[in-house]
Each structure stands twice: as structure tokens, then as C-alpha cells.
């Protein structure tokens, strides 16, 4: 199989593996923090195993901040998925590109142009629509957790970008271990059932571990346009699995807002490719600058 075709297939499979996170989180009958802890503990070990040749242990400031952002994002995403719909949680994650556009000039020296502010306005408007649905306190807290997760993921993208001359596998694995450490007090309050255990292993090994490894291989071997468009299928498929398994669907306003966010993120990514300034990986960063 030609290398580019294999790389495209790797990205498609990565997006499919990532998309299982929503339904697996919904089906595990543990508290959000317990799920986040076990998921991150397993994922951290899988990432180190799969990317062991590229892991370079470092404790500098950028690595530690990147790891902290990754860890806080991992917790926020699970909490958001448990408290609100999976569709809301995953779309809010993808809105992090808007925050990168705001933070990148000061932190990376990468310019934010007028078009970026138009894009940011559409994303903010889309997120605001989420709050127009009739929400319980639980749902509102879930959306706030998702918004916080977007902020943490934006920070992760920026500081992983600052570590781009070395392996990013280490800060991502370290961030997962940090998340597990923060969630440790909640991980042993309930005894997981056999179904829970299978779900947690699926989250750590398949959804995060293998998904990131496939992304790491494919992202360096495809065209920039493909790197933007292919991972964007994840937020479309993730809620579909949840709907098929549980019947959960986003509210009307959340659906409209989510469509705006995903359209804005995708259009901006394509425009950046056309302008020759594709500088930050789209939804997920590569695990390693050197692996594969």
C-alpha cells in the first residue's frame, strides 16, 4: 500500500478509535473522577510502551506546563462527557483552536490575523448557543467543564508546540499520570464491575493509546489539508456511537452551536493550509516528533 494511503488510513482509524471515548465513558458506571483516573493511568502506560523509543524524559518548565494542561484536560473531558451530552463535550474540545488563535501571538510569536478574529467570533457564538437549551444544574456544570477543558487543551497544544524539537510522548504520558494522581482518592471508592473494567481498558488502550499512536504515524505522512479534514470526523462519529448505544442526543441549540463550531474550525484549517501557514496541529498533537 502506498505510504500516503496508509497514512490516511491511520488517521481515519485514529479518529475512529478516539470516537469511542464518549460511549465508553457513558457506559462505565463509576464516578467521573474515578473514570478519569483509571483512563489516564492506563493510557499513560500504553503511550510509554508504544512510544518508548522516542521518549526523552525532561523536567523543564514547558514540559511540566504541557503535562499539567494535558492532565487537567483529561479530567475535564471525562467530567464534561459524564455530566452533559457527549456531543457537547467533544465539540467544546474542538473549540480550543479558537483559544490557540488568541494565545499564540504572545506565547509562540505566531501571528493572529484579522480572519482569526472572525473565526473566533463564530466559535464563541456557537458555544454561547449551548446555554440556550434547557439545562439542569448537572448539564450546566458539564458544559462549564467542557469549556474549561477547551482552555486546558489550548494550553496543551501551545506548550507541546514549544517542545516540538523533542518527543511529545513524554509530556503527554506525564500529563496522564498527573491526572491519575489527582484522581487517586476517587479511584478506589467503588469496585469496578467486569463491564466497567472492560470499558476502562478500552478507554486507556484503544481510545487514547492506540488512537494516539496511529495519529503519530499518520500525521507526518499526509498533506496538510488531510491533517485538518480527517481528524474532524471524530466529533461527528463520537455522538453517533453514544446515540446508538444510549439514545442520547444533543439539544436543538447545542446542535446548531456545535455545527457552527465545527464548520468554523474546519474552514479555518483549510484556509490556513491554503495560505501556507499551517503551524499548529489541528485537534490532537502527535505523540512524538521522532517516532514512526
PDB file of C-alpha atoms in Angstrom:
ATOM      1  CA  UNK A   1       0.000   0.000   0.000  1.00  0.00           C
ATOM      2  CA  UNK A   2       1.430   3.466  -0.882  1.00  0.00           C
ATOM      3  CA  UNK A   3       2.720   5.324   2.171  1.00  0.00           C
ATOM      4  CA  UNK A   4       0.299   8.259   1.815  1.00  0.00           C
ATOM      5  CA  UNK A   5      -2.693   5.945   1.559  1.00  0.00           C
ATOM      6  CA  UNK A   6      -1.525   4.029   4.621  1.00  0.00           C
ATOM      7  CA  UNK A   7      -1.057   7.326   6.486  1.00  0.00           C
ATOM      8  CA  UNK A   8      -4.571   8.477   5.561  1.00  0.00           C
ATOM      9  CA  UNK A   9      -5.936   5.127   6.744  1.00  0.00           C
ATOM     10  CA  UNK A  10      -4.005   5.564  10.009  1.00  0.00           C
ATOM     11  CA  UNK A  11      -5.618   8.967  10.602  1.00  0.00           C
ATOM     12  CA  UNK A  12      -9.079   7.624   9.813  1.00  0.00           C
ATOM     13  CA  UNK A  13      -8.548   4.722  12.241  1.00  0.00           C
ATOM     14  CA  UNK A  14      -7.184   7.119  14.875  1.00  0.00           C
ATOM     15  CA  UNK A  15     -10.320   9.256  14.603  1.00  0.00           C
ATOM     16  CA  UNK A  16     -12.481   6.126  14.863  1.00  0.00           C
ATOM     17  CA  UNK A  17     -10.632   4.942  17.977  1.00  0.00           C
ATOM     18  CA  UNK A  18     -10.865   8.404  19.569  1.00  0.00           C
ATOM     19  CA  UNK A  19     -14.578   8.498  18.802  1.00  0.00           C
ATOM     20  CA  UNK A  20     -15.225   5.529  21.103  1.00  0.00           C
ATOM     21  CA  UNK A  21     -14.374   7.588  24.189  1.00  0.00           C
ATOM     22  CA  UNK A  22     -17.847   9.100  24.536  1.00  0.00           C
ATOM     23  CA  UNK A  23     -19.790   5.852  24.546  1.00  0.00           C
ATOM     24  CA  UNK A  24     -17.239   4.076  26.773  1.00  0.00           C
ATOM     25  CA  UNK A  25     -17.348   6.888  29.348  1.00  0.00           C
ATOM     26  CA  UNK A  26     -21.149   6.772  29.314  1.00  0.00           C
ATOM     27  CA  UNK A  27     -21.245   3.002  29.800  1.00  0.00           C
ATOM     28  CA  UNK A  28     -18.779   2.837  32.724  1.00  0.00           C
ATOM     29  CA  UNK A  29     -20.820   3.103  35.933  1.00  0.00           C
ATOM     30  CA  UNK A  30     -18.169   4.868  38.025  1.00  0.00           C
ATOM     31  CA  UNK A  31     -17.848   8.492  39.087  1.00  0.00           C
ATOM     32  CA  UNK A  32     -16.324  10.880  36.519  1.00  0.00           C
ATOM     33  CA  UNK A  33     -13.140  11.351  38.552  1.00  0.00           C
ATOM     34  CA  UNK A  34     -12.695   7.600  39.024  1.00  0.00           C
ATOM     35  CA  UNK A  35     -13.076   7.072  35.271  1.00  0.00           C
ATOM     36  CA  UNK A  36     -10.642   9.892  34.522  1.00  0.00           C
ATOM     37  CA  UNK A  37      -8.072   8.432  36.915  1.00  0.00           C
ATOM     38  CA  UNK A  38      -8.166   4.866  35.593  1.00  0.00           C
ATOM     39  CA  UNK A  39      -8.374   6.009  31.966  1.00  0.00           C
ATOM     40  CA  UNK A  40      -5.321   8.226  32.333  1.00  0.00           C
ATOM     41  CA  UNK A  41      -3.296   5.683  34.316  1.00  0.00           C
ATOM     42  CA  UNK A  42      -3.805   3.027  31.636  1.00  0.00           C
ATOM     43  CA  UNK A  43      -3.285   5.483  28.773  1.00  0.00           C
ATOM     44  CA  UNK A  44      -0.035   6.811  30.252  1.00  0.00           C
ATOM     45  CA  UNK A  45       1.423   3.312  30.435  1.00  0.00           C
ATOM     46  CA  UNK A  46       0.262   2.439  26.906  1.00  0.00           C
ATOM     47  CA  UNK A  47       1.739   5.645  25.464  1.00  0.00           C
ATOM     48  CA  UNK A  48       5.107   4.996  27.115  1.00  0.00           C
ATOM     49  CA  UNK A  49       5.065   1.420  25.835  1.00  0.00           C
ATOM     50  CA  UNK A  50       4.129   2.272  22.242  1.00  0.00           C
ATOM     51  CA  UNK A  51       6.473   5.275  22.000  1.00  0.00           C
ATOM     52  CA  UNK A  52       9.296   4.004  24.221  1.00  0.00           C
ATOM     53  CA  UNK A  53      11.981   4.615  21.571  1.00  0.00           C
ATOM     54  CA  UNK A  54      11.045   8.266  21.274  1.00  0.00           C
ATOM     55  CA  UNK A  55      10.531   9.111  24.956  1.00  0.00           C
ATOM     56  CA  UNK A  56      13.098  11.585  26.274  1.00  0.00           C
ATOM     57  CA  UNK A  57      12.453  12.360  29.930  1.00  0.00           C
ATOM     58  CA  UNK A  58      12.741  16.052  30.725  1.00  0.00           C
ATOM     59  CA  UNK A  59      11.562  18.251  33.582  1.00  0.00           C
ATOM     60  CA  UNK A  60      11.839  21.727  32.064  1.00  0.00           C
ATOM     61  CA  UNK A  61       9.120  24.330  32.516  1.00  0.00           C
ATOM     62  CA  UNK A  62       7.455  23.884  29.115  1.00  0.00           C
ATOM     63  CA  UNK A  63       7.238  20.110  29.556  1.00  0.00           C
ATOM     64  CA  UNK A  64       5.717  20.430  33.029  1.00  0.00           C
ATOM     65  CA  UNK A  65       3.172  23.052  31.937  1.00  0.00           C
ATOM     66  CA  UNK A  66       2.246  20.988  28.872  1.00  0.00           C
ATOM     67  CA  UNK A  67       1.826  17.908  31.062  1.00  0.00           C
ATOM     68  CA  UNK A  68      -0.302  19.807  33.584  1.00  0.00           C
ATOM     69  CA  UNK A  69      -2.557  21.098  30.795  1.00  0.00           C
ATOM     70  CA  UNK A  70      -2.889  17.589  29.339  1.00  0.00           C
ATOM     71  CA  UNK A  71      -3.767  16.166  32.751  1.00  0.00           C
ATOM     72  CA  UNK A  72      -6.375  18.817  33.544  1.00  0.00           C
ATOM     73  CA  UNK A  73      -7.858  18.398  30.084  1.00  0.00           C
ATOM     74  CA  UNK A  74      -8.164  14.626  30.552  1.00  0.00           C
ATOM     75  CA  UNK A  75     -10.121  15.170  33.767  1.00  0.00           C
ATOM     76  CA  UNK A  76     -12.292  17.958  32.346  1.00  0.00           C
ATOM     77  CA  UNK A  77     -13.216  15.949  29.260  1.00  0.00           C
ATOM     78  CA  UNK A  78     -14.415  12.938  31.247  1.00  0.00           C
ATOM     79  CA  UNK A  79     -16.379  15.136  33.670  1.00  0.00           C
ATOM     80  CA  UNK A  80     -17.983  17.003  30.754  1.00  0.00           C
ATOM     81  CA  UNK A  81     -18.892  13.772  28.949  1.00  0.00           C
ATOM     82  CA  UNK A  82     -20.492  12.355  32.104  1.00  0.00           C
ATOM     83  CA  UNK A  83     -22.443  15.493  33.052  1.00  0.00           C
ATOM     84  CA  UNK A  84     -23.587  16.718  29.637  1.00  0.00           C
ATOM     85  CA  UNK A  85     -24.002  15.063  26.250  1.00  0.00           C
ATOM     86  CA  UNK A  86     -21.004  13.520  24.527  1.00  0.00           C
ATOM     87  CA  UNK A  87     -21.706  15.792  21.549  1.00  0.00           C
ATOM     88  CA  UNK A  88     -21.388  18.897  23.723  1.00  0.00           C
ATOM     89  CA  UNK A  89     -18.159  17.663  25.322  1.00  0.00           C
ATOM     90  CA  UNK A  90     -16.370  16.786  22.075  1.00  0.00           C
ATOM     91  CA  UNK A  91     -17.431  19.960  20.237  1.00  0.00           C
ATOM     92  CA  UNK A  92     -16.247  22.099  23.133  1.00  0.00           C
ATOM     93  CA  UNK A  93     -12.879  20.333  22.921  1.00  0.00           C
ATOM     94  CA  UNK A  94     -12.578  21.271  19.256  1.00  0.00           C
ATOM     95  CA  UNK A  95     -13.283  24.927  20.080  1.00  0.00           C
ATOM     96  CA  UNK A  96      -9.800  25.049  21.652  1.00  0.00           C
ATOM     97  CA  UNK A  97      -8.406  26.098  18.264  1.00  0.00           C
ATOM     98  CA  UNK A  98     -10.062  29.476  18.826  1.00  0.00           C
ATOM     99  CA  UNK A  99      -8.220  29.904  22.118  1.00  0.00           C
ATOM    100  CA  UNK A 100      -4.946  28.979  20.426  1.00  0.00           C
ATOM    101  CA  UNK A 101      -5.549  31.766  17.909  1.00  0.00           C
ATOM    102  CA  UNK A 102      -5.785  34.231  20.803  1.00  0.00           C
ATOM    103  CA  UNK A 103      -2.880  32.909  22.877  1.00  0.00           C
ATOM    104  CA  UNK A 104      -0.395  32.008  20.121  1.00  0.00           C
ATOM    105  CA  UNK A 105       0.912  35.542  19.359  1.00  0.00           C
ATOM    106  CA  UNK A 106       2.148  36.224  22.871  1.00  0.00           C
ATOM    107  CA  UNK A 107       3.332  32.718  23.679  1.00  0.00           C
ATOM    108  CA  UNK A 108       4.662  31.419  20.362  1.00  0.00           C
ATOM    109  CA  UNK A 109       5.245  34.568  18.356  1.00  0.00           C
ATOM    110  CA  UNK A 110       2.863  33.245  15.703  1.00  0.00           C
ATOM    111  CA  UNK A 111       0.608  35.981  14.304  1.00  0.00           C
ATOM    112  CA  UNK A 112      -3.146  36.114  14.773  1.00  0.00           C
ATOM    113  CA  UNK A 113      -4.696  37.792  11.756  1.00  0.00           C
ATOM    114  CA  UNK A 114      -7.993  39.576  11.233  1.00  0.00           C
ATOM    115  CA  UNK A 115      -9.543  36.425   9.777  1.00  0.00           C
ATOM    116  CA  UNK A 116      -8.709  34.588  13.006  1.00  0.00           C
ATOM    117  CA  UNK A 117     -10.805  37.037  14.985  1.00  0.00           C
ATOM    118  CA  UNK A 118     -13.759  36.456  12.640  1.00  0.00           C
ATOM    119  CA  UNK A 119     -13.298  32.735  13.164  1.00  0.00           C
ATOM    120  CA  UNK A 120     -13.071  33.225  16.946  1.00  0.00           C
ATOM    121  CA  UNK A 121     -16.304  35.237  16.944  1.00  0.00           C
ATOM    122  CA  UNK A 122     -18.168  32.417  15.197  1.00  0.00           C
ATOM    123  CA  UNK A 123     -16.787  29.846  17.652  1.00  0.00           C
ATOM    124  CA  UNK A 124     -17.753  31.958  20.682  1.00  0.00           C
ATOM    125  CA  UNK A 125     -21.232  32.483  19.227  1.00  0.00           C
ATOM    126  CA  UNK A 126     -21.559  28.738  18.665  1.00  0.00           C
ATOM    127  CA  UNK A 127     -20.539  27.956  22.244  1.00  0.00           C
ATOM    128  CA  UNK A 128     -22.979  30.572  23.577  1.00  0.00           C
ATOM    129  CA  UNK A 129     -25.837  28.729  21.860  1.00  0.00           C
ATOM    130  CA  UNK A 130     -25.134  25.681  24.045  1.00  0.00           C
ATOM    131  CA  UNK A 131     -26.506  27.605  27.015  1.00  0.00           C
ATOM    132  CA  UNK A 132     -29.867  28.320  25.332  1.00  0.00           C
ATOM    133  CA  UNK A 133     -31.038  24.735  25.772  1.00  0.00           C
ATOM    134  CA  UNK A 134     -32.998  23.902  28.902  1.00  0.00           C
ATOM    135  CA  UNK A 135     -30.194  22.683  31.142  1.00  0.00           C
ATOM    136  CA  UNK A 136     -30.204  21.097  34.570  1.00  0.00           C
ATOM    137  CA  UNK A 137     -27.527  22.128  37.044  1.00  0.00           C
ATOM    138  CA  UNK A 138     -25.708  18.914  36.115  1.00  0.00           C
ATOM    139  CA  UNK A 139     -25.836  19.791  32.411  1.00  0.00           C
ATOM    140  CA  UNK A 140     -24.654  23.338  33.064  1.00  0.00           C
ATOM    141  CA  UNK A 141     -21.710  22.068  35.104  1.00  0.00           C
ATOM    142  CA  UNK A 142     -20.891  19.657  32.273  1.00  0.00           C
ATOM    143  CA  UNK A 143     -20.744  22.458  29.713  1.00  0.00           C
ATOM    144  CA  UNK A 144     -18.595  24.569  32.048  1.00  0.00           C
ATOM    145  CA  UNK A 145     -16.262  21.573  32.488  1.00  0.00           C
ATOM    146  CA  UNK A 146     -16.117  21.203  28.701  1.00  0.00           C
ATOM    147  CA  UNK A 147     -15.284  24.886  28.280  1.00  0.00           C
ATOM    148  CA  UNK A 148     -12.539  24.567  30.905  1.00  0.00           C
ATOM    149  CA  UNK A 149     -11.269  21.504  29.046  1.00  0.00           C
ATOM    150  CA  UNK A 150     -11.034  23.546  25.842  1.00  0.00           C
ATOM    151  CA  UNK A 151      -8.883  26.084  27.686  1.00  0.00           C
ATOM    152  CA  UNK A 152      -6.609  23.366  29.067  1.00  0.00           C
ATOM    153  CA  UNK A 153      -6.325  21.688  25.652  1.00  0.00           C
ATOM    154  CA  UNK A 154      -5.388  25.008  24.064  1.00  0.00           C
ATOM    155  CA  UNK A 155      -2.645  25.354  26.669  1.00  0.00           C
ATOM    156  CA  UNK A 156      -1.522  21.801  25.946  1.00  0.00           C
ATOM    157  CA  UNK A 157      -1.310  22.492  22.199  1.00  0.00           C
ATOM    158  CA  UNK A 158       0.720  25.642  22.756  1.00  0.00           C
ATOM    159  CA  UNK A 159       3.216  24.164  25.209  1.00  0.00           C
ATOM    160  CA  UNK A 160       3.518  20.908  23.257  1.00  0.00           C
ATOM    161  CA  UNK A 161       4.298  23.122  20.285  1.00  0.00           C
ATOM    162  CA  UNK A 162       7.078  24.717  22.352  1.00  0.00           C
ATOM    163  CA  UNK A 163       8.540  21.247  22.931  1.00  0.00           C
ATOM    164  CA  UNK A 164       8.346  20.361  19.211  1.00  0.00           C
ATOM    165  CA  UNK A 165      12.109  19.786  18.876  1.00  0.00           C
ATOM    166  CA  UNK A 166      11.821  16.781  21.168  1.00  0.00           C
ATOM    167  CA  UNK A 167       9.375  13.981  21.826  1.00  0.00           C
ATOM    168  CA  UNK A 168       5.880  14.983  22.884  1.00  0.00           C
ATOM    169  CA  UNK A 169       5.190  11.442  24.090  1.00  0.00           C
ATOM    170  CA  UNK A 170       6.767  12.207  27.468  1.00  0.00           C
ATOM    171  CA  UNK A 171       4.691  15.301  28.412  1.00  0.00           C
ATOM    172  CA  UNK A 172       1.501  13.592  27.203  1.00  0.00           C
ATOM    173  CA  UNK A 173       2.243  10.452  29.221  1.00  0.00           C
ATOM    174  CA  UNK A 174       3.303  12.544  32.225  1.00  0.00           C
ATOM    175  CA  UNK A 175       0.084  14.551  31.969  1.00  0.00           C
ATOM    176  CA  UNK A 176      -1.941  11.363  32.067  1.00  0.00           C
ATOM    177  CA  UNK A 177      -0.051  10.223  35.164  1.00  0.00           C
ATOM    178  CA  UNK A 178      -0.699  13.640  36.757  1.00  0.00           C
ATOM    179  CA  UNK A 179      -4.412  13.213  36.065  1.00  0.00           C
ATOM    180  CA  UNK A 180      -4.335   9.755  37.638  1.00  0.00           C
ATOM    181  CA  UNK A 181      -2.561  11.172  40.685  1.00  0.00           C
ATOM    182  CA  UNK A 182      -5.144  13.938  41.130  1.00  0.00           C
ATOM    183  CA  UNK A 183      -7.980  11.426  40.812  1.00  0.00           C
ATOM    184  CA  UNK A 184      -6.368   8.785  43.040  1.00  0.00           C
ATOM    185  CA  UNK A 185      -8.625   9.483  46.090  1.00  0.00           C
ATOM    186  CA  UNK A 186     -11.686   8.679  43.944  1.00  0.00           C
ATOM    187  CA  UNK A 187     -10.372   5.623  42.099  1.00  0.00           C
ATOM    188  CA  UNK A 188     -10.905   3.097  44.903  1.00  0.00           C
ATOM    189  CA  UNK A 189     -14.252   4.276  46.277  1.00  0.00           C
ATOM    190  CA  UNK A 190     -16.150   1.884  44.013  1.00  0.00           C
ATOM    191  CA  UNK A 191     -15.253  -1.613  42.875  1.00  0.00           C
ATOM    192  CA  UNK A 192     -15.443  -1.747  39.064  1.00  0.00           C
ATOM    193  CA  UNK A 193     -17.647  -4.464  37.610  1.00  0.00           C
ATOM    194  CA  UNK A 194     -16.391  -6.644  34.760  1.00  0.00           C
ATOM    195  CA  UNK A 195     -18.173  -4.311  32.316  1.00  0.00           C
ATOM    196  CA  UNK A 196     -16.586  -1.262  33.943  1.00  0.00           C
ATOM    197  CA  UNK A 197     -13.148  -2.859  33.710  1.00  0.00           C
ATOM    198  CA  UNK A 198     -13.571  -3.615  30.010  1.00  0.00           C
ATOM    199  CA  UNK A 199     -14.710  -0.041  29.432  1.00  0.00           C
ATOM    200  CA  UNK A 200     -11.735   1.424  31.303  1.00  0.00           C
ATOM    201  CA  UNK A 201      -9.280  -0.780  29.411  1.00  0.00           C
ATOM    202  CA  UNK A 202     -10.942   0.248  26.159  1.00  0.00           C
ATOM    203  CA  UNK A 203     -10.618   3.924  27.082  1.00  0.00           C
ATOM    204  CA  UNK A 204      -6.969   3.673  28.055  1.00  0.00           C
ATOM    205  CA  UNK A 205      -5.684   1.209  25.465  1.00  0.00           C
ATOM    206  CA  UNK A 206      -7.864   1.659  22.384  1.00  0.00           C
ATOM    207  CA  UNK A 207      -9.316   5.160  22.552  1.00  0.00           C
ATOM    208  CA  UNK A 208      -6.249   7.002  23.824  1.00  0.00           C
ATOM    209  CA  UNK A 209      -3.223   4.728  23.490  1.00  0.00           C
ATOM    210  CA  UNK A 210      -3.630   3.122  20.070  1.00  0.00           C
ATOM    211  CA  UNK A 211      -5.521   6.139  18.745  1.00  0.00           C
ATOM    212  CA  UNK A 212      -2.629   8.475  19.513  1.00  0.00           C
ATOM    213  CA  UNK A 213      -0.057   6.015  18.180  1.00  0.00           C
ATOM    214  CA  UNK A 214      -1.880   5.809  14.831  1.00  0.00           C
ATOM    215  CA  UNK A 215      -2.170   9.594  14.727  1.00  0.00           C
ATOM    216  CA  UNK A 216       1.549   9.928  15.465  1.00  0.00           C
ATOM    217  CA  UNK A 217       2.354   7.715  12.471  1.00  0.00           C
ATOM    218  CA  UNK A 218      -0.080   9.273  10.039  1.00  0.00           C
ATOM    219  CA  UNK A 219       0.198  12.985  10.770  1.00  0.00           C
ATOM    220  CA  UNK A 220       3.768  13.259   9.443  1.00  0.00           C
ATOM    221  CA  UNK A 221       2.986  11.441   6.195  1.00  0.00           C
ATOM    222  CA  UNK A 222      -0.101  13.241   4.880  1.00  0.00           C
ATOM    223  CA  UNK A 223      -0.698  16.579   3.243  1.00  0.00           C
ATOM    224  CA  UNK A 224      -1.628  19.490   5.495  1.00  0.00           C
ATOM    225  CA  UNK A 225      -5.179  19.570   4.139  1.00  0.00           C
ATOM    226  CA  UNK A 226      -5.666  15.911   5.026  1.00  0.00           C
ATOM    227  CA  UNK A 227      -4.315  16.563   8.521  1.00  0.00           C
ATOM    228  CA  UNK A 228      -7.078  19.142   9.016  1.00  0.00           C
ATOM    229  CA  UNK A 229     -10.022  17.331   7.480  1.00  0.00           C
ATOM    230  CA  UNK A 230      -9.569  13.705   8.534  1.00  0.00           C
ATOM    231  CA  UNK A 231      -9.445  14.153  12.352  1.00  0.00           C
ATOM    232  CA  UNK A 232     -12.549  16.361  12.134  1.00  0.00           C
ATOM    233  CA  UNK A 233     -14.671  13.247  11.613  1.00  0.00           C
ATOM    234  CA  UNK A 234     -14.218  12.392  15.305  1.00  0.00           C
ATOM    235  CA  UNK A 235     -16.741  14.924  16.691  1.00  0.00           C
ATOM    236  CA  UNK A 236     -19.259  13.696  14.114  1.00  0.00           C
ATOM    237  CA  UNK A 237     -18.864   9.993  14.904  1.00  0.00           C
ATOM    238  CA  UNK A 238     -18.433  10.241  18.698  1.00  0.00           C
ATOM    239  CA  UNK A 239     -22.043  11.347  19.387  1.00  0.00           C
ATOM    240  CA  UNK A 240     -23.339   8.802  16.864  1.00  0.00           C
ATOM    241  CA  UNK A 241     -21.929   5.868  18.884  1.00  0.00           C
ATOM    242  CA  UNK A 242     -23.459   7.338  22.044  1.00  0.00           C
ATOM    243  CA  UNK A 243     -26.843   7.799  20.363  1.00  0.00           C
ATOM    244  CA  UNK A 244     -26.841   4.215  19.076  1.00  0.00           C
ATOM    245  CA  UNK A 245     -25.865   2.815  22.493  1.00  0.00           C
ATOM    246  CA  UNK A 246     -27.886   5.044  24.835  1.00  0.00           C
ATOM    247  CA  UNK A 247     -30.279   7.150  22.743  1.00  0.00           C
ATOM    248  CA  UNK A 248     -28.601  10.346  23.968  1.00  0.00           C
ATOM    249  CA  UNK A 249     -28.796  13.299  21.567  1.00  0.00           C
ATOM    250  CA  UNK A 250     -27.770  16.958  21.904  1.00  0.00           C
ATOM    251  CA  UNK A 251     -30.385  19.675  22.324  1.00  0.00           C
ATOM    252  CA  UNK A 252     -31.502  21.771  19.363  1.00  0.00           C
ATOM    253  CA  UNK A 253     -29.427  24.814  20.256  1.00  0.00           C
ATOM    254  CA  UNK A 254     -26.396  22.681  21.095  1.00  0.00           C
ATOM    255  CA  UNK A 255     -26.722  21.019  17.688  1.00  0.00           C
ATOM    256  CA  UNK A 256     -26.823  24.396  15.924  1.00  0.00           C
ATOM    257  CA  UNK A 257     -23.953  25.759  18.025  1.00  0.00           C
ATOM    258  CA  UNK A 258     -21.891  22.621  17.507  1.00  0.00           C
ATOM    259  CA  UNK A 259     -22.389  22.839  13.761  1.00  0.00           C
ATOM    260  CA  UNK A 260     -21.129  26.440  13.821  1.00  0.00           C
ATOM    261  CA  UNK A 261     -18.065  25.494  15.866  1.00  0.00           C
ATOM    262  CA  UNK A 262     -17.102  22.510  13.707  1.00  0.00           C
ATOM    263  CA  UNK A 263     -17.682  24.443  10.475  1.00  0.00           C
ATOM    264  CA  UNK A 264     -15.569  27.364  11.700  1.00  0.00           C
ATOM    265  CA  UNK A 265     -12.716  25.124  12.868  1.00  0.00           C
ATOM    266  CA  UNK A 266     -12.666  23.151   9.607  1.00  0.00           C
ATOM    267  CA  UNK A 267     -12.933  26.199   7.331  1.00  0.00           C
ATOM    268  CA  UNK A 268     -10.159  27.969   9.224  1.00  0.00           C
ATOM    269  CA  UNK A 269      -7.932  24.893   8.998  1.00  0.00           C
ATOM    270  CA  UNK A 270      -8.461  24.632   5.248  1.00  0.00           C
ATOM    271  CA  UNK A 271      -7.837  28.378   4.858  1.00  0.00           C
ATOM    272  CA  UNK A 272      -4.591  28.123   6.837  1.00  0.00           C
ATOM    273  CA  UNK A 273      -3.405  25.347   4.547  1.00  0.00           C
ATOM    274  CA  UNK A 274      -4.242  27.434   1.500  1.00  0.00           C
ATOM    275  CA  UNK A 275      -2.355  30.392   2.944  1.00  0.00           C
ATOM    276  CA  UNK A 276       0.665  28.218   3.736  1.00  0.00           C
ATOM    277  CA  UNK A 277       0.581  28.873   7.473  1.00  0.00           C
ATOM    278  CA  UNK A 278      -0.435  25.528   8.931  1.00  0.00           C
ATOM    279  CA  UNK A 279       1.673  25.794  12.081  1.00  0.00           C
ATOM    280  CA  UNK A 280      -0.310  24.122  14.841  1.00  0.00           C
ATOM    281  CA  UNK A 281      -1.639  20.595  14.600  1.00  0.00           C
ATOM    282  CA  UNK A 282      -5.412  20.517  14.406  1.00  0.00           C
ATOM    283  CA  UNK A 283      -7.296  18.636  17.074  1.00  0.00           C
ATOM    284  CA  UNK A 284      -4.676  16.366  18.606  1.00  0.00           C
ATOM    285  CA  UNK A 285      -0.892  16.708  18.671  1.00  0.00           C
ATOM    286  CA  UNK A 286       1.430  13.961  17.529  1.00  0.00           C
ATOM    287  CA  UNK A 287       2.736  11.827  20.351  1.00  0.00           C
ATOM    288  CA  UNK A 288       6.266  12.056  19.105  1.00  0.00           C
ATOM    289  CA  UNK A 289       8.221  14.270  16.846  1.00  0.00           C
ATOM    290  CA  UNK A 290      10.501  11.354  16.118  1.00  0.00           C
ATOM    291  CA  UNK A 291       8.516   8.123  16.294  1.00  0.00           C
ATOM    292  CA  UNK A 292       7.189   6.165  13.325  1.00  0.00           C
TER     293      UNK A 292
END
